[in-house]
Coordinates of C-alpha atoms in Angstrom, one line a residue:
Chain A
M32 CA 136.6 113.9 128.3
S33 CA 136.0 110.2 129.3
N34 CA 132.7 110.6 128.1
L35 CA 133.1 110.8 124.9
L36 CA 132.1 108.1 122.1
K37 CA 135.4 105.9 121.6
W38 CA 135.1 107.5 117.9
E39 CA 134.8 110.6 119.1
K40 CA 138.4 111.3 121.1
G41 CA 140.4 109.8 117.6
G42 CA 140.7 114.2 116.7
L43 CA 138.9 113.8 113.2
K44 CA 136.7 116.4 114.9
S45 CA 137.2 119.7 115.3
P46 CA 135.8 120.9 119.0
N47 CA 133.4 123.5 117.1
A48 CA 131.8 120.3 115.4
R49 CA 131.8 118.5 118.9
A50 CA 130.0 121.2 120.0
R51 CA 127.4 121.6 117.2
G52 CA 126.7 118.1 117.3
L53 CA 127.2 117.4 113.8
G54 CA 128.3 114.1 112.1
S55 CA 128.7 113.0 108.8
A56 CA 125.6 113.9 107.6
K57 CA 126.1 117.5 108.3
S58 CA 123.0 118.8 110.3
G59 CA 123.1 116.8 113.5
V60 CA 120.7 114.7 115.7
N61 CA 118.0 118.0 114.0
H62 CA 116.5 115.8 112.3
W63 CA 115.7 113.7 114.7
M64 CA 114.4 116.3 117.9
M65 CA 112.1 118.1 114.9
Q66 CA 109.9 114.5 114.1
R67 CA 110.5 114.0 118.5
I68 CA 109.1 117.4 119.2
T69 CA 106.1 117.4 116.0
A70 CA 105.1 113.7 117.5
V71 CA 104.6 115.8 120.4
G72 CA 101.4 117.9 118.1
N73 CA 100.5 115.9 116.8
L74 CA 99.4 113.7 119.3
I75 CA 98.1 116.7 121.1
L76 CA 96.5 117.5 118.3
G77 CA 95.5 115.1 116.4
L78 CA 93.7 113.6 119.2
W79 CA 91.8 116.7 119.9
L80 CA 90.8 116.7 116.1
I81 CA 89.3 113.7 116.7
Y82 CA 88.0 114.3 120.2
S83 CA 86.3 117.5 118.4
L84 CA 85.2 115.5 115.6
V85 CA 83.6 112.4 117.1
T86 CA 81.8 114.5 119.2
M87 CA 80.3 117.2 116.6
A88 CA 77.2 117.4 116.2
S89 CA 76.1 117.8 112.8
F90 CA 78.6 117.7 110.0
T91 CA 76.2 121.0 108.1
Y92 CA 78.7 123.4 105.5
T93 CA 77.1 126.4 108.3
D94 CA 78.3 124.5 111.7
A95 CA 81.5 123.5 110.3
V96 CA 82.1 127.1 109.4
L97 CA 80.8 128.5 112.6
W98 CA 83.6 125.9 114.8
I99 CA 86.5 127.1 112.4
S100 CA 86.1 130.3 112.8
A101 CA 85.8 130.1 116.4
P102 CA 89.3 130.7 117.8
I103 CA 90.7 127.9 119.5
N104 CA 89.6 125.8 116.8
A105 CA 90.7 127.6 113.6
V106 CA 94.7 128.6 115.5
F107 CA 94.7 124.0 117.2
M108 CA 93.4 123.7 113.2
M109 CA 96.6 125.6 111.5
L110 CA 98.8 123.8 114.2
F111 CA 97.1 120.7 113.6
I112 CA 98.3 120.9 109.7
I113 CA 101.8 122.6 110.5
T114 CA 103.2 120.0 113.2
T115 CA 101.6 116.9 110.7
F116 CA 103.2 118.2 107.4
Y117 CA 106.3 118.8 109.0
H118 CA 106.7 115.0 110.0
A119 CA 105.1 114.0 107.3
V120 CA 108.1 115.4 105.1
L121 CA 109.9 114.0 107.6
G122 CA 109.0 110.1 108.3
S123 CA 108.5 110.2 104.2
Q124 CA 112.1 111.8 103.5
V125 CA 113.6 108.4 105.5
V126 CA 111.3 106.3 103.7
I127 CA 112.7 107.8 100.3
E128 CA 116.1 107.4 101.5
D129 CA 115.6 103.4 102.1
Y130 CA 113.7 102.6 99.2
V131 CA 115.3 105.1 96.3
H132 CA 118.1 103.7 95.5
N133 CA 118.8 106.0 91.8
E134 CA 120.7 109.5 93.3
A135 CA 118.9 111.1 90.8
F136 CA 115.8 110.1 90.9
K137 CA 116.6 110.4 94.9
I138 CA 116.9 113.9 95.0
I139 CA 114.0 115.1 92.5
K140 CA 111.5 113.2 94.8
L141 CA 113.1 114.5 97.7
L142 CA 112.4 117.8 96.5
G143 CA 109.6 117.0 94.7
Q144 CA 108.0 116.0 98.4
R145 CA 108.6 119.0 100.5
L146 CA 106.9 121.7 97.4
V147 CA 103.5 119.7 97.4
F148 CA 103.6 119.2 101.3
F149 CA 104.5 122.8 101.4
A150 CA 102.4 123.4 99.3
M151 CA 99.8 121.6 100.4
A152 CA 100.1 123.0 104.2
V153 CA 99.9 126.9 103.0
A154 CA 96.3 125.9 100.6
C155 CA 95.1 124.5 103.9
I156 CA 96.2 127.5 106.6
F157 CA 95.1 129.8 104.0
S158 CA 91.8 128.1 104.0
I159 CA 91.9 128.2 107.4
L160 CA 92.0 132.2 107.6
Q161 CA 89.5 132.8 104.7
V162 CA 86.6 130.6 106.6
A163 CA 87.4 132.3 110.0
L164 CA 87.7 135.6 109.9
Chain B
M98 CA 145.7 101.0 89.4
F99 CA 147.3 97.5 90.0
M100 CA 144.7 94.8 86.9
N101 CA 142.3 97.6 85.2
D102 CA 140.9 100.4 85.1
T103 CA 137.0 99.1 85.0
P104 CA 135.6 99.7 88.3
I105 CA 133.8 96.3 89.6
K106 CA 131.0 96.8 89.8
K107 CA 129.3 94.9 92.3
E108 CA 126.1 94.9 93.6
R109 CA 125.9 95.1 97.2
P110 CA 122.8 93.9 99.8
L111 CA 120.5 97.1 100.1
S112 CA 120.1 97.5 104.0
P113 CA 116.1 96.4 104.6
H114 CA 115.9 92.8 102.8
L115 CA 113.0 91.9 104.2
Q116 CA 112.3 87.8 102.8
I117 CA 115.4 86.5 104.1
Y118 CA 114.2 87.1 107.8
K119 CA 111.8 85.2 109.8
P120 CA 108.9 87.7 111.0
Q121 CA 108.8 89.2 114.7
I122 CA 106.7 91.4 116.4
T123 CA 109.5 93.2 116.4
S124 CA 109.7 93.6 112.2
I125 CA 106.0 93.6 111.9
S126 CA 105.5 96.5 114.7
S127 CA 108.0 98.4 113.6
I128 CA 107.4 97.6 109.2
L129 CA 103.6 98.6 110.4
H130 CA 104.7 101.7 112.2
R131 CA 106.1 102.6 109.1
L132 CA 103.3 102.0 106.9
T133 CA 101.0 103.8 109.1
G134 CA 102.6 106.4 108.8
V135 CA 103.1 106.3 104.8
A136 CA 98.5 105.9 104.7
L137 CA 98.7 109.0 107.5
T138 CA 100.4 110.6 105.0
L139 CA 98.2 109.9 102.3
G140 CA 95.3 110.3 104.9
L141 CA 96.2 114.7 104.9
F142 CA 95.5 114.8 101.3
L143 CA 92.3 113.7 102.3
V144 CA 92.5 117.1 105.3
T145 CA 94.1 119.4 102.9
W146 CA 90.5 118.1 100.7
G147 CA 88.7 118.8 103.4
L148 CA 89.6 122.6 104.2
I149 CA 89.9 123.7 100.4
A150 CA 85.8 122.4 99.8
L151 CA 85.1 124.4 102.8
A152 CA 86.5 127.6 101.7
D153 CA 85.6 127.1 98.8
G154 CA 81.9 126.9 100.0
R155 CA 79.0 125.0 100.6
D156 CA 78.6 122.6 97.8
S157 CA 82.1 121.9 97.4
F158 CA 81.7 121.1 101.5
E159 CA 79.0 118.6 101.1
F160 CA 80.5 117.4 98.1
F161 CA 83.6 116.4 100.5
I162 CA 80.6 115.4 103.2
D163 CA 79.0 113.4 100.8
F164 CA 82.2 111.2 100.3
C165 CA 83.0 110.7 104.2
A166 CA 80.0 109.8 103.9
S167 CA 80.1 106.8 101.3
T168 CA 81.0 103.3 102.3
L169 CA 84.0 104.3 100.4
G170 CA 84.7 107.3 102.6
Q171 CA 84.0 105.3 105.8
I172 CA 86.4 102.6 105.0
M173 CA 89.0 105.7 104.6
L174 CA 88.6 107.1 107.5
I175 CA 88.2 104.7 110.1
G176 CA 91.8 103.1 108.1
W177 CA 93.0 106.4 109.3
S178 CA 91.6 106.9 112.9
G179 CA 93.3 103.2 113.2
A180 CA 96.6 104.3 111.7
F181 CA 96.7 106.8 113.8
F182 CA 96.0 105.6 116.7
Y183 CA 98.0 102.5 115.9
H184 CA 100.8 104.7 115.0
M185 CA 100.4 106.9 117.9
C186 CA 100.8 104.5 120.7
T187 CA 104.0 102.9 118.6
G188 CA 105.3 106.7 118.9
L189 CA 104.9 107.0 121.8
R190 CA 106.5 103.1 122.9
H191 CA 109.8 104.9 120.5
F192 CA 110.2 107.3 122.8
V193 CA 109.8 104.7 125.7
L194 CA 112.7 102.5 123.9
D195 CA 114.4 106.4 123.3
A196 CA 114.9 107.1 127.4
G197 CA 116.5 103.6 127.0
F198 CA 113.5 101.5 128.8
L199 CA 112.1 98.1 126.9
Y200 CA 114.8 96.2 125.3
E201 CA 114.9 93.0 127.4
K202 CA 113.8 90.4 124.4
K203 CA 110.7 89.7 126.8
N204 CA 109.8 93.5 127.5
T205 CA 109.6 94.2 123.8
A206 CA 107.7 91.4 122.8
I207 CA 105.3 92.6 125.3
S208 CA 105.5 96.4 124.4
G209 CA 105.1 95.3 120.6
F210 CA 101.8 93.2 121.3
A211 CA 100.6 95.6 123.7
V212 CA 100.6 98.4 121.5
I213 CA 98.4 97.3 118.7
G214 CA 95.9 95.4 121.0
I215 CA 95.6 99.0 122.8
A216 CA 95.6 101.1 118.8
I217 CA 92.0 98.1 118.1
V218 CA 90.8 98.7 121.3
L219 CA 90.7 102.6 120.5
T220 CA 90.0 102.5 117.0
L221 CA 87.1 99.9 118.0
A222 CA 85.6 103.0 121.2
T223 CA 86.0 105.4 118.6
W224 CA 83.7 103.6 115.9
I225 CA 81.2 102.5 118.0
Y226 CA 81.2 105.5 119.8
I227 CA 80.3 106.8 116.0
Y228 CA 77.8 104.4 114.7
R229 CA 76.8 103.9 118.5
A230 CA 73.0 104.8 117.6
M231 CA 73.2 102.4 114.8
I232 CA 74.9 99.8 116.6
F233 CA 72.2 99.9 120.1
G234 CA 69.1 101.7 118.5
G235 CA 68.6 105.1 120.8
A236 CA 68.9 108.7 120.5
T237 CA 71.6 109.8 117.2
A238 CA 75.0 111.4 117.8

C-alpha cells in the first residue's frame, strides 16, 4: 500500500471507489483518457485528410463523389468525424467550465454544445454514407 | 449562526486571471493551444457544410467549393491548417509532458518555441505545395 498517494491513505475512499478511479469528479480519468485517445485519432486522420486534399487533382463535384465513394476514404472520413467531434466536445466542455461562471447558463451551454455537436456529427456521417453507398 | 444569518458574498479570484501574469513562453503556448482548439472546433462547421453540400448535390457542392476558393475561404483554410498543425504539435508536446519529461525550465522553453516553429514550417510547406504553380510558374497541381 506504500504506492498510494497521501490523500488516498486516509480511508476516505472505499477500496471499490479507488479501484474504479473515482475521485470528486465522479467520472475518474475518463475525460482525460478519452481526450488522449481521440487526440491520437485526430493526429492520424487529420494528417491523412490534409494529405488527401493537398494531393487531390481537382475539386469538381464528380471527383469529390468518386473520392468519397472509395470505401477506405468513406471509412476514414467517418472515423475523422467521430474522433474530431468527440475531441471538440471534451475540449469545449473544459473551456465552458473555465469561463462560464453562472451555474444555470453553464449547464445550458454544456448540454447545448453536446446536442449541437452530436447532431452535426450524425449529419456528417449520414452525408458520407448517402454519397458513398 | 454567531452574528447574523446572511452569508457574506465575497468576490473570489477566478482561475485564469491573465492580466496579472507576465507573458511567458509557457503561458503563451498554453493559451495558443486553447485558442487553436476553439478555431479548429469552428472549422468543424466548414467540414459539416462541405459534407452536407456534397450529399445535397452538384449546385450546393460547387457553391461550397467557390466559397473555399474565394479570398475569405482561402484565409480561413490557411488559418485552419495553421491551427491544426500548431494544435497537433502542442498536443504531441502534451504527450511528452504526460510521460513526465520536459519539466526543466530550459526544456519547457525550448520545446515551446520549437512547437511554434515546426507549426509555421508545416503550414508554409503545405501552402507552398498547394500554390507552387502560382509561386514558381510551372505545371498546375
